[in-house]
mmCIF file of C-alpha atoms and ligand atoms in Angstrom:
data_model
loop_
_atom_site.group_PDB
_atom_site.id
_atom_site.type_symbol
_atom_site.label_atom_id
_atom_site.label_comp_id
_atom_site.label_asym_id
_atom_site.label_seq_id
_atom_site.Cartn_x
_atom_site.Cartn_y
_atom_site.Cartn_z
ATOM 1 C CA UNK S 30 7.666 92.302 -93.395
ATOM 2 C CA UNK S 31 4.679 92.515 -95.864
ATOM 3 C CA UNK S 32 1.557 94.499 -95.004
ATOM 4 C CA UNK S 33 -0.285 91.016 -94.517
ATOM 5 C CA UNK S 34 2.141 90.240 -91.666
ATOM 6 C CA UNK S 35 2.113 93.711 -90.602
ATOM 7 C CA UNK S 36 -1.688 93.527 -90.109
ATOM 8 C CA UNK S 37 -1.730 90.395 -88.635
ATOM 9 C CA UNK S 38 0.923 91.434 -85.870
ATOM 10 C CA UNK S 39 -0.664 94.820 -85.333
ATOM 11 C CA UNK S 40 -4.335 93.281 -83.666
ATOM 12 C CA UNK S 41 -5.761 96.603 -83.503
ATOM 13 C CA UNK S 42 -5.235 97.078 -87.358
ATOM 14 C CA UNK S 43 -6.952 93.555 -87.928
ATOM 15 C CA UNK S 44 -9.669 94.947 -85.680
ATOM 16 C CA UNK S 45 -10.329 98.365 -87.591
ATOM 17 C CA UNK S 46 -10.874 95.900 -90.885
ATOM 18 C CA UNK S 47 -13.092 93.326 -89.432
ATOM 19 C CA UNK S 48 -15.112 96.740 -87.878
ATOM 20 C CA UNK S 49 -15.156 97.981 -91.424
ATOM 21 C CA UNK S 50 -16.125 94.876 -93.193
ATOM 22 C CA UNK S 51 -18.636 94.305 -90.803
ATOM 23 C CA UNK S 52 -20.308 97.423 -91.202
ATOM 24 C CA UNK S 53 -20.109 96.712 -95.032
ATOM 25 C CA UNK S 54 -22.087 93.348 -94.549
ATOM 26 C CA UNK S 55 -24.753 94.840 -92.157
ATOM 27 C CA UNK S 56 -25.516 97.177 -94.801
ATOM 28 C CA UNK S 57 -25.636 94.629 -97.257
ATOM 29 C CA UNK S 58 -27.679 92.446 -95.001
ATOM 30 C CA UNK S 59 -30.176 95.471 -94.331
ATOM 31 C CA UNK S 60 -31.536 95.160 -97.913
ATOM 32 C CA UNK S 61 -32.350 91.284 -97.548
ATOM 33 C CA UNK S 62 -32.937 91.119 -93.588
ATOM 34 C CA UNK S 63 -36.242 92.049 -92.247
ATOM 35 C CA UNK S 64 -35.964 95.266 -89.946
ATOM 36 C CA UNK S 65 -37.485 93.523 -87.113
ATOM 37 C CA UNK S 66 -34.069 90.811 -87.080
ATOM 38 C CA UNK S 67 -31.711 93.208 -88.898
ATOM 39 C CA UNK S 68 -32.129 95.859 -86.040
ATOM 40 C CA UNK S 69 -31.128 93.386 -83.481
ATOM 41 C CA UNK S 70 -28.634 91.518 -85.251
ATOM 42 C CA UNK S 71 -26.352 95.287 -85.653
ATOM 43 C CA UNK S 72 -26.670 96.026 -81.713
ATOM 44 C CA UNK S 73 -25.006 92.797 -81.044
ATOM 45 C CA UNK S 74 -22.714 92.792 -83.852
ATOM 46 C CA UNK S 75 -21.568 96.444 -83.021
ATOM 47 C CA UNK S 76 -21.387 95.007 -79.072
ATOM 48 C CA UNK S 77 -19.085 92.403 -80.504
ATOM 49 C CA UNK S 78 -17.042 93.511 -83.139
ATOM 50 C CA UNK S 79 -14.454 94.176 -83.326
ATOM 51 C CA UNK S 80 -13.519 93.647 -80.011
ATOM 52 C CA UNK S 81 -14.741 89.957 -78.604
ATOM 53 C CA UNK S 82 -15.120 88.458 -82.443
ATOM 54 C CA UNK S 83 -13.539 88.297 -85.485
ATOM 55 C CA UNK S 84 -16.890 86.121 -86.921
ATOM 56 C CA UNK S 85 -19.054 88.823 -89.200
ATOM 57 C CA UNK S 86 -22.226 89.711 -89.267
ATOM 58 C CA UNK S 87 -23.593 87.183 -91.728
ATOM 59 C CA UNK S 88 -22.014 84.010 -90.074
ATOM 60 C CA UNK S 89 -23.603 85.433 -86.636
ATOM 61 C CA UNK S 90 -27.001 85.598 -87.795
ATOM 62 C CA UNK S 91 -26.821 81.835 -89.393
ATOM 63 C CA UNK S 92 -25.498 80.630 -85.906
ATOM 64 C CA UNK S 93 -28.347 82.685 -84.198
ATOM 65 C CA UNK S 94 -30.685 80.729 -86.748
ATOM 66 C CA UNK S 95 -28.946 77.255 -86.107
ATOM 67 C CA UNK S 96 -29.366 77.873 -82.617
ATOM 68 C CA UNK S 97 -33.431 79.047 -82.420
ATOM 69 C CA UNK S 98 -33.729 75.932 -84.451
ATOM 70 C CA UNK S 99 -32.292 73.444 -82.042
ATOM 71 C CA UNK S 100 -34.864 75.195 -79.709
ATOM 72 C CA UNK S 101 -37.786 74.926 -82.208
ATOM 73 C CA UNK S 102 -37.095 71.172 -82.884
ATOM 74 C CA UNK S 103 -36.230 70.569 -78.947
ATOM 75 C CA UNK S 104 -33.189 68.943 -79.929
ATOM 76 C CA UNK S 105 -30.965 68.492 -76.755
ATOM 77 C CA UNK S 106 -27.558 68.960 -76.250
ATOM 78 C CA UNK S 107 -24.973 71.518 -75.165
ATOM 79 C CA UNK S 108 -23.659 74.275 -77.321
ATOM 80 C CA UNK S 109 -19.667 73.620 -78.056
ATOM 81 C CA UNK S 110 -17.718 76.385 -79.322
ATOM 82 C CA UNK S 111 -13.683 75.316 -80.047
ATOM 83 C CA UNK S 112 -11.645 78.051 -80.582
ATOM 84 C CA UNK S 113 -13.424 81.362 -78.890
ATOM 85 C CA UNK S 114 -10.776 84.267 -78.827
ATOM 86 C CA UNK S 115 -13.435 86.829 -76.853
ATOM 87 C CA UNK S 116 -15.837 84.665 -76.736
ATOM 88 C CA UNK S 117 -18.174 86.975 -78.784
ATOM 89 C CA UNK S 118 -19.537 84.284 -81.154
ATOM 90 C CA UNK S 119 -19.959 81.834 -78.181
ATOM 91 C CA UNK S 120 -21.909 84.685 -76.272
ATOM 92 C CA UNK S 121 -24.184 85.138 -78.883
ATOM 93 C CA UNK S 122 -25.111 81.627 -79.147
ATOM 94 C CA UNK S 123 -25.365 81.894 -75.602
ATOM 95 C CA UNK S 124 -27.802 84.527 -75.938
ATOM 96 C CA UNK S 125 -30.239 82.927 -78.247
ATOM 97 C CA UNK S 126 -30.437 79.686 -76.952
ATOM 98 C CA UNK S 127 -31.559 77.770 -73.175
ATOM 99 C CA UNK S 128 -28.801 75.752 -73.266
ATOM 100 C CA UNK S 129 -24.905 75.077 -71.560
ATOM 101 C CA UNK S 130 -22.152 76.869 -73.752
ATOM 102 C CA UNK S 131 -18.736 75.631 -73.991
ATOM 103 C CA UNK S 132 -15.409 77.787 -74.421
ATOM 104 C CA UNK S 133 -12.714 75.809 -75.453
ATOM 105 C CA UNK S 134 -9.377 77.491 -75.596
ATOM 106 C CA UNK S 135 -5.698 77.741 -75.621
ATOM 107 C CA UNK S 136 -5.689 81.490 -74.960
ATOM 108 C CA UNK S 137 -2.186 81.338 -75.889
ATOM 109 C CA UNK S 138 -3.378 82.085 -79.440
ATOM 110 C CA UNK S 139 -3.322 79.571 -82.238
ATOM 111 C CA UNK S 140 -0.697 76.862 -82.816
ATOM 112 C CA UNK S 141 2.033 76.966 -85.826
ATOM 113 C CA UNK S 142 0.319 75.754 -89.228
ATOM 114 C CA UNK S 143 1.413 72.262 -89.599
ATOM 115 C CA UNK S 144 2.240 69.945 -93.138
ATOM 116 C CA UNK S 145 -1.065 69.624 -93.811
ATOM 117 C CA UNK S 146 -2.082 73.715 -93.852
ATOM 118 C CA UNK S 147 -1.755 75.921 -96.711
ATOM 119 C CA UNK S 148 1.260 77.708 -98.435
ATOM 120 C CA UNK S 149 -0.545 81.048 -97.691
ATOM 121 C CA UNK S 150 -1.439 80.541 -94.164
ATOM 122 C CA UNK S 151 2.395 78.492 -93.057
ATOM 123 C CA UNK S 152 3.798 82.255 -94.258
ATOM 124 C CA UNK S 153 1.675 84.427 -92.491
ATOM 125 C CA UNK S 154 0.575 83.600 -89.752
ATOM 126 C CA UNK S 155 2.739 82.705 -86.870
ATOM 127 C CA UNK S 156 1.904 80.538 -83.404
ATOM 128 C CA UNK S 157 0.520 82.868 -80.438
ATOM 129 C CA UNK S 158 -1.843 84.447 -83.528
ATOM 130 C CA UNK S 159 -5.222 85.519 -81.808
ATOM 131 C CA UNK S 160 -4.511 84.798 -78.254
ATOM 132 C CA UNK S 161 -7.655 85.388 -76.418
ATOM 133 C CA UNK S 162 -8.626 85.965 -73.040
ATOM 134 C CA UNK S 163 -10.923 84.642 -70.572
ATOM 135 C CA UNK S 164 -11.765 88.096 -69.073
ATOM 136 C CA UNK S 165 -13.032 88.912 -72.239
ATOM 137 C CA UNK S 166 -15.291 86.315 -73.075
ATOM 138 C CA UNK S 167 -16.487 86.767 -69.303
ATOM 139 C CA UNK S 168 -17.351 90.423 -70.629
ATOM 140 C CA UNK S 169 -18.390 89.522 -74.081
ATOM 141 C CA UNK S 170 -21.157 86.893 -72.186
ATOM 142 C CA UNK S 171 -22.406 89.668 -69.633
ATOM 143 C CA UNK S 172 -22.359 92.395 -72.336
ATOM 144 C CA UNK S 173 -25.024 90.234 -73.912
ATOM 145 C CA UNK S 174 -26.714 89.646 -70.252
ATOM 146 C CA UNK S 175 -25.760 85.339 -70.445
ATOM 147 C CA UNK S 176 -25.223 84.701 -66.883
ATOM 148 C CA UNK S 177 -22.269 82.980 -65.852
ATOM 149 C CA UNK S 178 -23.946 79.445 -64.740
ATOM 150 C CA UNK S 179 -24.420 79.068 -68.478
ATOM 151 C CA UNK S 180 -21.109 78.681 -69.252
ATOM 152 C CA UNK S 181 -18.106 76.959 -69.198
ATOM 153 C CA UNK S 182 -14.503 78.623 -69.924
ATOM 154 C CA UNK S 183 -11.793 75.167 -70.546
ATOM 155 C CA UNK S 184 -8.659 76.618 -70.702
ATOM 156 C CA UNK S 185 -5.550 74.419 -72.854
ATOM 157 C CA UNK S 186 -4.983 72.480 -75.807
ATOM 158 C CA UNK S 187 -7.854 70.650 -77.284
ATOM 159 C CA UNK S 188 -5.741 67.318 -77.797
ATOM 160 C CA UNK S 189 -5.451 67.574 -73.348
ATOM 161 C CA UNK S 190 -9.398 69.294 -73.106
ATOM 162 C CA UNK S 191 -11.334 67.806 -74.849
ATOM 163 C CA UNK S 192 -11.103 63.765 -73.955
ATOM 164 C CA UNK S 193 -11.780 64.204 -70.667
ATOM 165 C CA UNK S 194 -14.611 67.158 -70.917
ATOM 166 C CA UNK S 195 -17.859 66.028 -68.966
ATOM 167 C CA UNK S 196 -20.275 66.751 -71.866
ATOM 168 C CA UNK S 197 -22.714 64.297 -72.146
ATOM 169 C CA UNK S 198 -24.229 65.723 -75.564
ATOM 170 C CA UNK S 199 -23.777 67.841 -78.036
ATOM 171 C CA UNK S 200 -26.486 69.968 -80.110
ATOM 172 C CA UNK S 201 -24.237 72.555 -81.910
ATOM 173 C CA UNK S 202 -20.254 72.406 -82.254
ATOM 174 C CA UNK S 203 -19.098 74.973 -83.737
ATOM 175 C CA UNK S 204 -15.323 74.725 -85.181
ATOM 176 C CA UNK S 205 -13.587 78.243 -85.586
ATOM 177 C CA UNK S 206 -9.530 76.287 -85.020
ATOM 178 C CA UNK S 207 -8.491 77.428 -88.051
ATOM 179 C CA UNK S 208 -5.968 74.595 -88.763
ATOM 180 C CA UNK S 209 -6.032 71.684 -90.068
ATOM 181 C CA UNK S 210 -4.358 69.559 -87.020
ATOM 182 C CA UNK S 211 -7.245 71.452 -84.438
ATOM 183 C CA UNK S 212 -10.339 70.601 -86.574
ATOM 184 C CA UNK S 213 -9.195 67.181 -86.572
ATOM 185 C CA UNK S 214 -8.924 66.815 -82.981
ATOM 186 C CA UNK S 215 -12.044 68.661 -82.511
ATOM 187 C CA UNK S 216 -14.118 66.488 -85.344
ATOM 188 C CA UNK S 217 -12.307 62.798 -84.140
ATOM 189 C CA UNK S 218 -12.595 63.710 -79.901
ATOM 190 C CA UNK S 219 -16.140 65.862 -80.238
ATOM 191 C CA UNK S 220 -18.413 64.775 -83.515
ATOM 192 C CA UNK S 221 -19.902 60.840 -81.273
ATOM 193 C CA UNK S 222 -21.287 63.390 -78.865
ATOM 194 C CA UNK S 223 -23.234 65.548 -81.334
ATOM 195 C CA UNK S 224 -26.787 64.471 -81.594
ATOM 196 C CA UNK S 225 -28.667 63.394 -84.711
ATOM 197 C CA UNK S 226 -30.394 66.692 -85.715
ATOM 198 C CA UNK S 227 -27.473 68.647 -84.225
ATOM 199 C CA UNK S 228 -25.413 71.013 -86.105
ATOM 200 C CA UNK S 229 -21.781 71.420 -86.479
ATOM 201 C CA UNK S 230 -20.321 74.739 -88.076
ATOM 202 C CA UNK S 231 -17.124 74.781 -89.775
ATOM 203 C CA UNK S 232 -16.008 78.403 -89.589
ATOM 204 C CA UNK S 233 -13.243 78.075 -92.325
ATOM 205 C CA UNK S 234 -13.769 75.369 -94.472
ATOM 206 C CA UNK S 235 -13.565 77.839 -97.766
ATOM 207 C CA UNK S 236 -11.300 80.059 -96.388
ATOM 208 C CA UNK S 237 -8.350 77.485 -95.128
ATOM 209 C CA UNK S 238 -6.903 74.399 -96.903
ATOM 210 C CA UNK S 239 -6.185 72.327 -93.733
ATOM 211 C CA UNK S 240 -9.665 73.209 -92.115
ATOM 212 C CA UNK S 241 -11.009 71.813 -95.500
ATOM 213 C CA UNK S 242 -9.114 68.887 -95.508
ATOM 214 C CA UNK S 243 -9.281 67.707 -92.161
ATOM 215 C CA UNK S 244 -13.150 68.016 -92.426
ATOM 216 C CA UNK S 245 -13.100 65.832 -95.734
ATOM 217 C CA UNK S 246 -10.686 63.126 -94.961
ATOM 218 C CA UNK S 247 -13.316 62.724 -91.790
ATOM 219 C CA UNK S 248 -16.039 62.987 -93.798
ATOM 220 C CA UNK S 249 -15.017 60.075 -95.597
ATOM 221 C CA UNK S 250 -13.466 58.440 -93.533
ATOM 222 C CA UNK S 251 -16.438 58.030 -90.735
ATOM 223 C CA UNK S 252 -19.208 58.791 -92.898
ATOM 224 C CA UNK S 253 -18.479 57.259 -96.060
ATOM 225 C CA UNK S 254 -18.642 61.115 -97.300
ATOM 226 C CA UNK S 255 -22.671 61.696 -97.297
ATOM 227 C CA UNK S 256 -22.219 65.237 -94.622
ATOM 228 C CA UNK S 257 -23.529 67.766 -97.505
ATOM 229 C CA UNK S 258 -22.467 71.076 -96.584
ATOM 230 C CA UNK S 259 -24.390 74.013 -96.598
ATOM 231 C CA UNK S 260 -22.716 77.318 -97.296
ATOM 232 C CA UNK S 261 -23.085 80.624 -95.076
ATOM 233 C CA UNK S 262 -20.264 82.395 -96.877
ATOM 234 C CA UNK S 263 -17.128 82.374 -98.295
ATOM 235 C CA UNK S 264 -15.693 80.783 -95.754
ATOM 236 C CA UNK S 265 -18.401 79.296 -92.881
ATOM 237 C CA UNK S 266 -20.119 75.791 -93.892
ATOM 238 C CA UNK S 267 -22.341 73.776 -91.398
ATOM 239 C CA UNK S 268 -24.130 70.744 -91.574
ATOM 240 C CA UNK S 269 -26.749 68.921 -89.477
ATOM 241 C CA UNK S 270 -25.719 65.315 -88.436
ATOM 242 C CA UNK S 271 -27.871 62.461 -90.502
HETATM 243 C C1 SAM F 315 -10.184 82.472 -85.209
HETATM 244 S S1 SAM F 315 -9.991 82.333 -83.510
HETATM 245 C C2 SAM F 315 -11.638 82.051 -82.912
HETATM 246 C C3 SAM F 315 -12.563 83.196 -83.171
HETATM 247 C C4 SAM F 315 -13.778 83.247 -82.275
HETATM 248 N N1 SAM F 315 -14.710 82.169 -82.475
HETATM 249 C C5 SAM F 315 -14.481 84.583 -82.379
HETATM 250 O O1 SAM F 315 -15.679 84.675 -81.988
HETATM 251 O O2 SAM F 315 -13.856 85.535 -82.828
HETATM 252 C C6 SAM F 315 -9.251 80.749 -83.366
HETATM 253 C C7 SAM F 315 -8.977 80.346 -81.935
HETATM 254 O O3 SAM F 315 -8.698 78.942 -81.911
HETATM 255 C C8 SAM F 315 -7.796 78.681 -80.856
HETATM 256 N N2 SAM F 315 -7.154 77.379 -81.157
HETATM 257 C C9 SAM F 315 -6.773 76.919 -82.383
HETATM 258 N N3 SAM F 315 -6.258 75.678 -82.285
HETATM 259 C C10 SAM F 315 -6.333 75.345 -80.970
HETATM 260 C C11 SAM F 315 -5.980 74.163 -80.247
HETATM 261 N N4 SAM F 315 -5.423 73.091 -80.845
HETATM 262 N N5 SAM F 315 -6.213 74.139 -78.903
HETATM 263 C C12 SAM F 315 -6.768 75.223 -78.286
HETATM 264 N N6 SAM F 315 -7.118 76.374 -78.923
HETATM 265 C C13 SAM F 315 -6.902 76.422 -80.253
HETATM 266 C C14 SAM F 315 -6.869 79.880 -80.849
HETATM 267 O O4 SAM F 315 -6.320 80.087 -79.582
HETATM 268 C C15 SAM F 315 -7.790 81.035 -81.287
HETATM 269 O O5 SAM F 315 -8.233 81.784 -80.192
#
């Protein structure tokens, strides 16, 4: 077993890097953030991480900005997270915005990488990867004081959730599935519900091939490919829908 694997199996050591990393961006992020939102911004993020997210600092400050501007533009809709773990990123949406959240889930981890995934990510990672748990995001929501009518755990596969979910709209969906069957599900059951001026986030477009491709095929596929992206970071990329 390589020390990828080994880190990967081992949660707790995959939790000591994302703590370290993290720490590494905030300081990073203290030069170019005003102190007023930096100081913030590292309460929650030291709440969060490592425990209820594996999302870093910089991708949770551009989802607490995509979220303060669905409330500045008073653009409607429920906030859809698909693949939550802890629930930490969904709780901090939660915590900036008026709105529903959703927590879609397996929490039986992720699924096996499929055909369409990458060489690096059918090798090391494994199905049951990440398995979250509903406690957690219960906790990771009151740790940020988001009371519970505001939102929604859905427990299962998205390909059984989703369809049937009573969600009349959609302001932010944010895709952190990782693979490249998942986002396609998510994008083809969950993208007619998000509103025009609504965002959707696609956690690892630059960091996984499948994520990437599923996103592009259904970018041209249903919108003749005119969805710009917008980078956050090496891996996060959002857009807002035309
Ligand atoms: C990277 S984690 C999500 C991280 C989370 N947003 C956070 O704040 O740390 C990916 C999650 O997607 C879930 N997932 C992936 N594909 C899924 C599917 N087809 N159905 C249900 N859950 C899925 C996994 O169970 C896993 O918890």
């Amino acid at each position: 077993m390589n020390i990828v694997k080994l880190g990967m199996r081992d949660l707790p050591l995959f939790e000591g890097a994302n703590l370290l990393r993290a720490v590494r961006e905030l300081a990073g992020l203290s030069v170019t953030t005003p102190f007023r939102e930096w100081a913030p911004l590292a309460r929650i993020c030291l709440t969060l991480i490592p425990r209820y997210t594996m999302v870093l600092p910089r991708r949770l400050l551009s989802l607490r900005h995509l979220v303060e501007d669905l409330e500045t533009r008073g653009i409607s809709g429920d906030i859809v997270e698909c693949g939550s773990w802890n629930g930490g990123s969904a709780a901090l949406m939660g915590l900036y915005g008026s709105r529903k959240v959703w927590v879609f889930d397996s929490f039986e981890g992720l699924p096996e990488p499929g055909e369409n995934d990458g060489e690096w990510e059918r090798k090391h990672y494994f199905k049951g990867w990440s398995q979250g748990d509903p406690a957690k995001v219960r906790e990771a929501f009151r740790k940020l004081g988001v009371p519970t009518e505001r939102f929604e755990i859905v427990k299962g596969w998205f390909d059984r959730t989703l369809p049937g979910a009573p969600i009349r709209s959609i302001s932010l969906l944010h895709v952190d599935a990782d693979w490249y069957e998942s986002v396609k599900t998510v994008l083809e059951t969950l993208y007619a519900k998000v509103e025009r001026g609504g965002f959707v986030v696609l956690d690892d477009y630059g960091r996984f091939e499948g994520c990437r491709k599923a996103f592009d095929e259904f970018n041209r596929a249903r919108e003749g490919g005119r969805l710009s992206l917008v980078k956050v970071d090496s891996s996060a990329y959002y857009f807002r829908r035309p």
